[in-house]
mmCIF file of C-alpha atoms in Angstrom:
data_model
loop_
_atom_site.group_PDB
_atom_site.id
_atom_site.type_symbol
_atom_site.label_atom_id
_atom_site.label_comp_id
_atom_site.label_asym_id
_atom_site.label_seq_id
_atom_site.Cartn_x
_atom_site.Cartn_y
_atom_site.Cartn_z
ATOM 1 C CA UNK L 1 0.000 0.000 0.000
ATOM 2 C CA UNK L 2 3.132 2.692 0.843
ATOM 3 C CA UNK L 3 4.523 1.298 -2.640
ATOM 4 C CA UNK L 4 1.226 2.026 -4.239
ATOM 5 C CA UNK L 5 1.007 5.410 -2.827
ATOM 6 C CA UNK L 6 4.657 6.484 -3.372
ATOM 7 C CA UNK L 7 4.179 5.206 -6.923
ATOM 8 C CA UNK L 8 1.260 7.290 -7.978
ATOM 9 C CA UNK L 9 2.724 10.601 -5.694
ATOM 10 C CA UNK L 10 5.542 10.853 -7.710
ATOM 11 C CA UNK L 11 4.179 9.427 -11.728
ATOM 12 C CA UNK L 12 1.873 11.901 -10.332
ATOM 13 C CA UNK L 13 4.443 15.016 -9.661
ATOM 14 C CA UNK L 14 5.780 14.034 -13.231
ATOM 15 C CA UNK L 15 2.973 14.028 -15.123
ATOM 16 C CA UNK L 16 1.912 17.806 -13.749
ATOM 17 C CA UNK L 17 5.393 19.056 -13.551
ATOM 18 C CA UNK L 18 7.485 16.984 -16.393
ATOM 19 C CA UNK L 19 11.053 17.651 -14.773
ATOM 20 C CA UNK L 20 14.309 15.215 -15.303
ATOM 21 C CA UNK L 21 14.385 15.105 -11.210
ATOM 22 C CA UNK L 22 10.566 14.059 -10.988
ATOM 23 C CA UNK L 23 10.757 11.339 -13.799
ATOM 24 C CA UNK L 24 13.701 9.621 -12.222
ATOM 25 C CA UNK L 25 12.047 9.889 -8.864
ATOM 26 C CA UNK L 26 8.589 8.260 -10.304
ATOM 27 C CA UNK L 27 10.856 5.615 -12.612
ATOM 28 C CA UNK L 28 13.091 4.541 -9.711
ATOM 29 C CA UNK L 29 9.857 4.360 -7.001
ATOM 30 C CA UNK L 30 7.853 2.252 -9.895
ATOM 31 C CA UNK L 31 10.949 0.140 -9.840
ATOM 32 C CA UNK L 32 10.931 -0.695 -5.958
ATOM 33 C CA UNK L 33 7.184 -1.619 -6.398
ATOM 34 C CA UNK L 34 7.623 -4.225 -8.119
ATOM 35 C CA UNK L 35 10.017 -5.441 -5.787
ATOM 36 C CA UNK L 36 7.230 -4.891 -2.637
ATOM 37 C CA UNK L 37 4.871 -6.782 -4.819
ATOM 38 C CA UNK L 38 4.256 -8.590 -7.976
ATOM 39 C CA UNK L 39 0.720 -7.174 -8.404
ATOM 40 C CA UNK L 40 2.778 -3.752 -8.531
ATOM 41 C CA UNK L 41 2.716 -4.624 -12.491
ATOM 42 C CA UNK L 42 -0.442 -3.424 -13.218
ATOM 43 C CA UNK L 43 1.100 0.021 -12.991
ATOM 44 C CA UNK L 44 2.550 -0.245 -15.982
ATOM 45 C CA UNK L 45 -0.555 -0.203 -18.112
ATOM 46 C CA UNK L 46 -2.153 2.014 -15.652
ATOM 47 C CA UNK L 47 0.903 4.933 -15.845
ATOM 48 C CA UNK L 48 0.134 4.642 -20.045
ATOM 49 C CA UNK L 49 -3.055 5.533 -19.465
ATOM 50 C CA UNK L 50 -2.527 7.984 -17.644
ATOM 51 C CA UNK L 51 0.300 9.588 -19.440
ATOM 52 C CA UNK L 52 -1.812 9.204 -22.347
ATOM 53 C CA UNK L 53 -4.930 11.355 -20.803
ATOM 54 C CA UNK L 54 -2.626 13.750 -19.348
ATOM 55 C CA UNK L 55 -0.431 14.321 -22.611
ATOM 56 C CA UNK L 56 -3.391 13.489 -25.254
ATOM 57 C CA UNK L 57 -4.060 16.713 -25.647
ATOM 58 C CA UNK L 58 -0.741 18.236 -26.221
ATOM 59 C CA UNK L 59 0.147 15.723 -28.664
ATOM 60 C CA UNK L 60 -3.165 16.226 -30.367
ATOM 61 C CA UNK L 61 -2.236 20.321 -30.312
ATOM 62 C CA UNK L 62 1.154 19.663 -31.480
ATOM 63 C CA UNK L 63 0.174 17.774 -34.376
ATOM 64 C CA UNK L 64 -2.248 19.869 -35.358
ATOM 65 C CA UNK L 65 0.153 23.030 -35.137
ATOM 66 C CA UNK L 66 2.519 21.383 -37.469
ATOM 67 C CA UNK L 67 -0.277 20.663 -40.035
ATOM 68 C CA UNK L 68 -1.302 24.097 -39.638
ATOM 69 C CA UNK L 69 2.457 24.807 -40.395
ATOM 70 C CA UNK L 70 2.845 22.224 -43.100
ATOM 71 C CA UNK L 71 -0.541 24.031 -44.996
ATOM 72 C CA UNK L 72 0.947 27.332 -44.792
ATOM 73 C CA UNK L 73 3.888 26.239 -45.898
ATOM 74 C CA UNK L 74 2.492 24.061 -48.984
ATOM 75 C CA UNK L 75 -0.227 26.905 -49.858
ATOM 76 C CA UNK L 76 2.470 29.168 -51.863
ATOM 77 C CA UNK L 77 4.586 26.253 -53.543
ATOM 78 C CA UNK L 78 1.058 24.903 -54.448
ATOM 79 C CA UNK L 79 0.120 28.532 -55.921
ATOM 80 C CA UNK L 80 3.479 29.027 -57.818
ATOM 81 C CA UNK L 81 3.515 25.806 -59.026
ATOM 82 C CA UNK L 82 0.290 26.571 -60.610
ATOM 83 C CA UNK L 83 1.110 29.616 -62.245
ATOM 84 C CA UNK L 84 3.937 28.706 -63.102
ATOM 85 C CA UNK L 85 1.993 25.715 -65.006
ATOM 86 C CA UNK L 86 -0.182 28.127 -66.411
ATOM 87 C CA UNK L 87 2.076 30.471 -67.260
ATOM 88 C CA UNK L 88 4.221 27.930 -69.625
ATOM 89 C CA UNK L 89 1.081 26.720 -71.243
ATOM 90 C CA UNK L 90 0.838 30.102 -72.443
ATOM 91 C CA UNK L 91 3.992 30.490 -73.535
ATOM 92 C CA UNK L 92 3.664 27.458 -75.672
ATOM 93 C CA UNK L 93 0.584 27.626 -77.157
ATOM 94 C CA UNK L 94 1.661 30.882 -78.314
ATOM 95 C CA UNK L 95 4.859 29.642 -79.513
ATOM 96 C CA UNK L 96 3.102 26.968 -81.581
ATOM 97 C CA UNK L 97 0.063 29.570 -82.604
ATOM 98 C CA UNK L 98 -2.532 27.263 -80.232
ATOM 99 C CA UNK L 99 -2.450 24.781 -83.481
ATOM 100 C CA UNK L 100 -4.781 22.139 -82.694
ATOM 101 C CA UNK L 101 -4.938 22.984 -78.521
ATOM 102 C CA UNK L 102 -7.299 20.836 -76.759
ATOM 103 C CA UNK L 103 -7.681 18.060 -78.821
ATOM 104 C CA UNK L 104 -8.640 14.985 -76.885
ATOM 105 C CA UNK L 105 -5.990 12.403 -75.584
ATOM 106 C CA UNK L 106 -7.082 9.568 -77.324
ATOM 107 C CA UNK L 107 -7.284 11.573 -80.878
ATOM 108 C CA UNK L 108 -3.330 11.333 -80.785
ATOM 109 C CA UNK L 109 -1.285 8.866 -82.905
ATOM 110 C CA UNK L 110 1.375 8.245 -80.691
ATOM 111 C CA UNK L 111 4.305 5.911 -81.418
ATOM 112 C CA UNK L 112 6.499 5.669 -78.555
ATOM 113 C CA UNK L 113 5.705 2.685 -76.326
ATOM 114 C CA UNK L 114 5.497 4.867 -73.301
ATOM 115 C CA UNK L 115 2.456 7.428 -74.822
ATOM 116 C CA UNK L 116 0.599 4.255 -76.362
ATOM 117 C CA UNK L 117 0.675 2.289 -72.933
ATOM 118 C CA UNK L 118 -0.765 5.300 -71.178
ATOM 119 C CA UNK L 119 -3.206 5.942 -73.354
ATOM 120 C CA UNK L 120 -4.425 2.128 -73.275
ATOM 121 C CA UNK L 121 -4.269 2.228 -69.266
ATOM 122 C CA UNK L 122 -5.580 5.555 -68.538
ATOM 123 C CA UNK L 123 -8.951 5.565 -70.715
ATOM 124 C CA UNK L 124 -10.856 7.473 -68.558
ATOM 125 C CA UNK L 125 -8.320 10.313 -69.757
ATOM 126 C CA UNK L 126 -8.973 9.606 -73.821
ATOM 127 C CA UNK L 127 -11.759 12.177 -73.709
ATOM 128 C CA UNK L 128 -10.032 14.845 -71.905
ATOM 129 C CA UNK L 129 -8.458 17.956 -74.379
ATOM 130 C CA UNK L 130 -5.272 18.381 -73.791
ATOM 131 C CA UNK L 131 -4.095 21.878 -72.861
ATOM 132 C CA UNK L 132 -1.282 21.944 -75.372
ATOM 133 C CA UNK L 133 -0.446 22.208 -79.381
ATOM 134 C CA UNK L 134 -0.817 18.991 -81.362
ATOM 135 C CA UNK L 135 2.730 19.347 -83.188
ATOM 136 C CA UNK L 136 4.023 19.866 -79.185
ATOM 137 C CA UNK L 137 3.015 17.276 -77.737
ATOM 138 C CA UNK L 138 3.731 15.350 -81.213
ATOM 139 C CA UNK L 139 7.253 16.095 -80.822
ATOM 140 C CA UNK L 140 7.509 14.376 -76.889
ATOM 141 C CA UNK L 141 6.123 11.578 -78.185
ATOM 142 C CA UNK L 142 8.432 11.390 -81.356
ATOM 143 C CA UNK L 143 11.534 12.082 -78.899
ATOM 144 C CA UNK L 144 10.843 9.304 -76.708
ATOM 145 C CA UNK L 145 9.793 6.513 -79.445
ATOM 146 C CA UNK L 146 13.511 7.357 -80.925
ATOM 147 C CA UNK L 147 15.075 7.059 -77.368
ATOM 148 C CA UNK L 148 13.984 3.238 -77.531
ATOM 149 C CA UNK L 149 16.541 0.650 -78.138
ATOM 150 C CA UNK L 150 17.102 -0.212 -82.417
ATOM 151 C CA UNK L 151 15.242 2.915 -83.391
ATOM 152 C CA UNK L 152 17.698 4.766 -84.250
ATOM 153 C CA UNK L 153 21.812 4.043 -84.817
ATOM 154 C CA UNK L 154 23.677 6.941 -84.166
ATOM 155 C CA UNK L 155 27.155 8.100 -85.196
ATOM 156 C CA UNK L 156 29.818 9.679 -83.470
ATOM 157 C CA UNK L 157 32.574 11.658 -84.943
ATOM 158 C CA UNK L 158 35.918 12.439 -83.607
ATOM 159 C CA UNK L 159 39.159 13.326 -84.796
ATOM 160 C CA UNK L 160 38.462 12.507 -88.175
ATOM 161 C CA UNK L 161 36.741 9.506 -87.244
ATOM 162 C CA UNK L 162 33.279 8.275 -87.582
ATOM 163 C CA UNK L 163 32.116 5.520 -85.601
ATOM 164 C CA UNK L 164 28.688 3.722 -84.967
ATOM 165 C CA UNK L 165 27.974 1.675 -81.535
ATOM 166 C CA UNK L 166 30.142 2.123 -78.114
ATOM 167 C CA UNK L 167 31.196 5.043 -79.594
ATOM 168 C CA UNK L 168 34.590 6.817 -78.035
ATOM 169 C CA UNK L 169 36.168 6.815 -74.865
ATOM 170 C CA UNK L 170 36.463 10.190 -73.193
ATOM 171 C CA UNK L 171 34.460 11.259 -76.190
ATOM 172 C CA UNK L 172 32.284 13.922 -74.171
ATOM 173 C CA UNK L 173 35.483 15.040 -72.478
ATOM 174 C CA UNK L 174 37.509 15.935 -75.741
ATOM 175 C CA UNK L 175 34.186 17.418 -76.263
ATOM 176 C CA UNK L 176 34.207 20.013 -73.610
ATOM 177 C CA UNK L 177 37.752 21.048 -74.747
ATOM 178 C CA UNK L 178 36.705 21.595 -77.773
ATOM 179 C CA UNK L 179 33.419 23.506 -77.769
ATOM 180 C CA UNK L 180 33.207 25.104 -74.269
ATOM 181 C CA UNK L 181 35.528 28.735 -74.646
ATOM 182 C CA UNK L 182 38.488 28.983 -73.150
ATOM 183 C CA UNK L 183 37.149 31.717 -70.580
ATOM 184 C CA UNK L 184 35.079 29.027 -69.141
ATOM 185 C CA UNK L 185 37.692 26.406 -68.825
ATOM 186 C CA UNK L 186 39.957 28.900 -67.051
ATOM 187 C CA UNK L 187 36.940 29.706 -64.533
ATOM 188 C CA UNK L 188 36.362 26.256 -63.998
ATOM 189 C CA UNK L 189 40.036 25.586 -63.079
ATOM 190 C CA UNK L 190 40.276 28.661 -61.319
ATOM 191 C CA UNK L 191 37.302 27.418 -58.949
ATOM 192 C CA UNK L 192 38.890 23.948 -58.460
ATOM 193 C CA UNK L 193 42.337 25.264 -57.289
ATOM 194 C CA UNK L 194 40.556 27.767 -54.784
ATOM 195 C CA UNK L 195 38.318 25.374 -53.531
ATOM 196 C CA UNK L 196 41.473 22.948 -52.812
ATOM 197 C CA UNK L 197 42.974 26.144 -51.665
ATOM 198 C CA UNK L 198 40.343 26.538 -48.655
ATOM 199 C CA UNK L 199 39.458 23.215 -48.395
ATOM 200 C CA UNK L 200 39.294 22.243 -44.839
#
């Protein structure tokens, strides 16, 4: 019965006060009842529960503070993201003098695996105009159906060589020497041997 009482006195002084000093206190007197008596283990689901009605409602305000928080934060990428959307729409339909905008999704011949696949799967969309020119969204489709493998054999040239396949070693590095100005290869070197400079 003294176990019981010290027990809850000090959980008790914890719970309302939350100090380092209390919680070893009510951890080390929850300790020595179960050493006065085995029924003393009952305190463990009885100390949850009442943690959990004495801190329920601060974890309940804390989480809801940092959706609050989260919102705020999300409402003005979600609004930039949207104008900027909207935004380069315009820009493109322009561009392409709005030359067949809006026609549906499944009007398109597409060729690449990719576009055909999602227009098979997604038929719920095939009805839906899409916001951008025909010869646009023409051109995505004809760029990815020549990124798949056999459409299209490539060549490389390099120092007076042509080749087809693997291509050259250290080709994209002779590259850069070649096309990228001198001014910008300096600055680039310039950068390295300051950063190694300060590097700590």
């Amino acid at each position: 019965a003294g176990m019981t009482a010290i027990s809850l006195y000090f959980f008790w002084k914890f719970v309302t006060h939350g100090c380092f000093k209390m919680a070893a206190l009510s951890a080390v007197t929850l300790g020595l009842s179960q050493l006065a008596k085995y029924t003393s283990v009952y305190f463990y689901p009885i100390f949850i529960l009442i943690a959990l009605s004495a801190f329920v409602h601060k974890v309940i305000m804390g989480i809801r503070n940092f959706i609050d928080a989260a919102l705020k934060s999300l409402k003005p990428f979600v609004l930039y993201t949207a104008f900027f959307l909207l935004i380069n729409i315009a820009v493109i339909n322009l561009g392409f003098l709005f030359n067949k905008t809006g026609t549906p999704f499944a009007s398109y011949k597409f060729r690449s695996n990719f576009l055909q696949s999602l227009q098979a799967k997604l038929v719920y969309l095939n009805q839906v105009p899409v916001p951008l020119p025909y010869p646009y969204v023409e051109g995505l489709d004809l760029g990815k159906y020549y990124d798949q493998p056999g459409k299209i054999s490539l060549s490389s040239y390099l120092f007076g060589e042509l080749r087809n396949g693997d291509g050259f070693k250290g080709y994209y590095f002779y590259s850069f020497l070649f096309k990228e100005p001198i001014a910008t290869q300096l600055f680039i070197v310039l950068s390295i041997c300051y950063w190694l400079k300060n590097f700590k």
